[in-house]
Amino acid sequence: MIALINGQRAAAGVGPLAAQSCPHGYAEPWSPRMATAGGLSHQSMSALLSGCGAHAAAENVGMTSDQTPDALMALFMGSPEHRANILDPALRGVGIGAYRDAHGTWWVTQDFVG
């Protein structure tokens, strides 16, 4: 997923994101939490900002029954808000969380920091 994000950023002339453990620590548990709740939701960016010592933060959440990361990336890039987060040059780090539920649905969280 990070390679796909960075491919989109490169195509737009934006520098790559680095995988970072702090935003990963927020993204990783959020995906199964959404699955358990049965719906997409965002977590507090205040916690991400203070916890990671970041100046900027953003989050993309999504779900798909398609098995490929490319399909989910296409959904994110087709949404103006998600696309803006992916291509934001102020964001330099990312953490990814993904969870597959018993029905085969993938729940994905992308947490960005800058």
Coordinates of N, CA and C in Angstrom, one line a residue, residues 19-94:
A19 N 7.4 5.1 5.8 CA 6.7 4.3 6.8 C 7.2 4.7 8.2
Q20 N 6.3 5.0 9.1 CA 6.7 5.4 10.4 C 5.9 4.6 11.5
S21 N 6.6 4.2 12.5 CA 6.0 3.4 13.6 C 4.9 4.1 14.4
C22 N 5.1 5.4 14.6 CA 4.1 6.1 15.4 C 2.7 6.1 14.8
P23 N 2.6 6.6 13.5 CA 1.2 6.6 12.9 C 0.8 5.1 12.7
H24 N 1.7 4.2 12.5 CA 1.3 2.8 12.3 C 0.6 2.3 13.6
G25 N 1.1 2.8 14.8 CA 0.5 2.4 16.0 C -0.9 2.9 16.2
Y26 N -1.3 3.9 15.5 CA -2.7 4.4 15.5 C -3.5 3.7 14.4
A27 N -2.9 3.5 13.3 CA -3.7 2.9 12.2 C -4.0 1.4 12.4
E28 N -3.0 0.7 12.9 CA -3.1 -0.8 13.1 C -4.3 -1.2 13.9
P29 N -4.6 -0.7 15.1 CA -5.7 -1.1 15.8 C -7.1 -0.5 15.3
W30 N -7.0 0.5 14.5 CA -8.2 1.2 14.1 C -9.0 0.3 13.1
S31 N -8.4 -0.4 12.2 CA -9.1 -1.2 11.2 C -9.9 -2.3 11.8
P32 N -9.4 -3.1 12.8 CA -10.3 -4.1 13.4 C -11.4 -3.4 14.2
R33 N -11.1 -2.3 14.8 CA -12.2 -1.6 15.6 C -13.3 -1.2 14.7
M34 N -13.0 -0.7 13.5 CA -14.1 -0.3 12.6 C -14.9 -1.6 12.2
A35 N -14.2 -2.7 11.9 CA -14.9 -3.9 11.5 C -15.8 -4.4 12.6
T36 N -15.3 -4.3 13.8 CA -16.2 -4.8 15.0 C -17.4 -3.9 15.1
A37 N -17.2 -2.6 14.9 CA -18.3 -1.6 15.0 C -19.3 -1.7 13.8
G38 N -18.7 -2.3 12.7 CA -19.6 -2.5 11.5 C -19.7 -1.2 10.6
G39 N -18.8 -0.3 10.7 CA -18.8 0.9 9.9 C -17.6 1.7 9.9
L40 N -17.4 2.5 8.9 CA -16.2 3.4 8.8 C -16.4 4.6 9.7
S41 N -15.3 4.9 10.4 CA -15.3 6.1 11.2 C -13.8 6.6 11.4
H42 N -13.7 7.8 11.7 CA -12.3 8.4 11.9 C -12.0 8.5 13.4
Q43 N -10.7 8.4 13.7 CA -10.3 8.6 15.1 C -9.8 10.0 15.3
S44 N -9.6 10.5 16.5 CA -9.2 11.8 16.8 C -7.8 12.1 16.2
M45 N -7.7 13.1 15.4 CA -6.4 13.5 14.9 C -5.6 14.3 16.0
S46 N -6.2 14.8 17.0 CA -5.5 15.4 18.1 C -4.6 14.4 18.8
A47 N -5.1 13.2 19.0 CA -4.3 12.1 19.6 C -3.1 11.8 18.7
L48 N -3.3 11.7 17.4 CA -2.2 11.4 16.5 C -1.2 12.5 16.5
L49 N -1.7 13.7 16.4 CA -0.8 14.9 16.4 C 0.1 14.9 17.7
S50 N -0.5 14.8 18.8 CA 0.3 14.9 20.1 C 1.1 13.6 20.3
G51 N 0.5 12.5 20.0 CA 1.2 11.2 20.2 C 2.5 11.0 19.4
C52 N 2.4 11.6 18.2 CA 3.5 11.4 17.2 C 4.3 12.7 17.1
G53 N 4.0 13.7 17.9 CA 4.7 15.0 17.8 C 4.7 15.6 16.4
A54 N 3.6 15.5 15.8 CA 3.4 16.0 14.4 C 2.8 17.4 14.4
H55 N 3.0 18.1 13.3 CA 2.4 19.4 13.0 C 1.2 19.3 12.2
A56 N 1.1 18.2 11.5 CA -0.1 18.0 10.6 C -0.4 16.5 10.6
A57 N -1.7 16.2 10.5 CA -2.1 14.8 10.4 C -3.4 14.7 9.6
A58 N -3.6 13.5 9.0 CA -4.8 13.2 8.2 C -5.0 11.7 8.2
E59 N -6.2 11.3 7.9 CA -6.5 9.9 7.9 C -7.5 9.6 6.8
N60 N -7.2 8.4 6.1 CA -8.1 7.8 5.2 C -8.5 6.5 5.8
V61 N -9.8 6.2 5.7 CA -10.4 4.9 6.1 C -11.2 4.4 4.9
G62 N -11.2 3.1 4.7 CA -12.0 2.5 3.6 C -12.2 1.1 3.9
M63 N -13.1 0.5 3.1 CA -13.4 -0.9 3.2 C -13.7 -1.4 1.8
T64 N -13.3 -2.7 1.5 CA -13.6 -3.2 0.2 C -13.7 -4.8 0.3
S65 N -14.4 -5.4 -0.5 CA -14.4 -6.8 -0.6 C -13.5 -7.3 -1.7
D66 N -13.0 -6.4 -2.4 CA -12.0 -6.7 -3.5 C -10.7 -7.1 -2.8
Q67 N -10.0 -8.1 -3.3 CA -8.8 -8.6 -2.6 C -7.5 -7.9 -2.9
T68 N -7.6 -6.9 -3.8 CA -6.3 -6.2 -4.2 C -6.1 -4.8 -3.6
P69 N -4.9 -4.5 -3.2 CA -4.6 -3.2 -2.8 C -4.8 -2.1 -3.9
D70 N -4.6 -2.5 -5.1 CA -4.8 -1.6 -6.2 C -6.3 -1.1 -6.3
A71 N -7.2 -2.0 -6.0 CA -8.6 -1.6 -6.1 C -9.0 -0.6 -5.0
L72 N -8.4 -0.8 -3.8 CA -8.7 0.1 -2.7 C -8.0 1.5 -3.0
M73 N -6.8 1.4 -3.6 CA -6.1 2.6 -3.9 C -6.9 3.4 -4.9
A74 N -7.5 2.7 -5.9 CA -8.3 3.4 -6.9 C -9.5 4.1 -6.3
L75 N -10.1 3.4 -5.3 CA -11.2 4.1 -4.6 C -10.7 5.3 -3.9
F76 N -9.6 5.3 -3.2 CA -9.1 6.4 -2.5 C -8.8 7.6 -3.4
M77 N -8.1 7.2 -4.5 CA -7.8 8.3 -5.5 C -9.0 8.9 -6.2
G78 N -10.1 8.1 -6.3 CA -11.3 8.6 -6.9 C -12.1 9.5 -6.0
S79 N -11.7 9.7 -4.7 CA -12.4 10.5 -3.7 C -11.5 11.8 -3.5
P80 N -12.1 13.0 -3.8 CA -11.3 14.2 -3.7 C -10.6 14.3 -2.3
E81 N -11.3 14.0 -1.2 CA -10.8 14.2 0.1 C -9.6 13.2 0.4
H82 N -9.8 11.9 0.0 CA -8.8 10.9 0.2 C -7.6 11.2 -0.7
R83 N -7.8 11.6 -1.9 CA -6.7 12.0 -2.8 C -5.9 13.1 -2.3
A84 N -6.6 14.2 -1.7 CA -5.9 15.3 -1.1 C -5.0 14.9 0.0
N85 N -5.4 14.0 0.8 CA -4.6 13.5 1.9 C -3.3 12.7 1.3
I86 N -3.6 11.9 0.4 CA -2.5 11.1 -0.2 C -1.4 12.0 -0.9
L87 N -1.9 13.1 -1.5 CA -1.0 13.9 -2.3 C -0.5 15.2 -1.5
D88 N -0.9 15.3 -0.2 CA -0.5 16.5 0.5 C 1.0 16.6 0.8
P89 N 1.7 17.6 0.3 CA 3.1 17.6 0.4 C 3.6 17.9 1.9
A90 N 2.7 18.4 2.7 CA 3.0 18.7 4.1 C 3.1 17.4 4.9
L91 N 2.5 16.3 4.4 CA 2.5 15.0 5.1 C 3.7 14.2 4.6
R92 N 4.5 13.7 5.5 CA 5.8 13.1 5.2 C 5.9 11.6 5.7
G93 N 5.0 11.2 6.6 CA 5.1 9.9 7.1 C 3.7 9.2 7.1
V94 N 3.7 7.9 7.1 CA 2.4 7.2 7.1 C 2.5 5.9 7.9

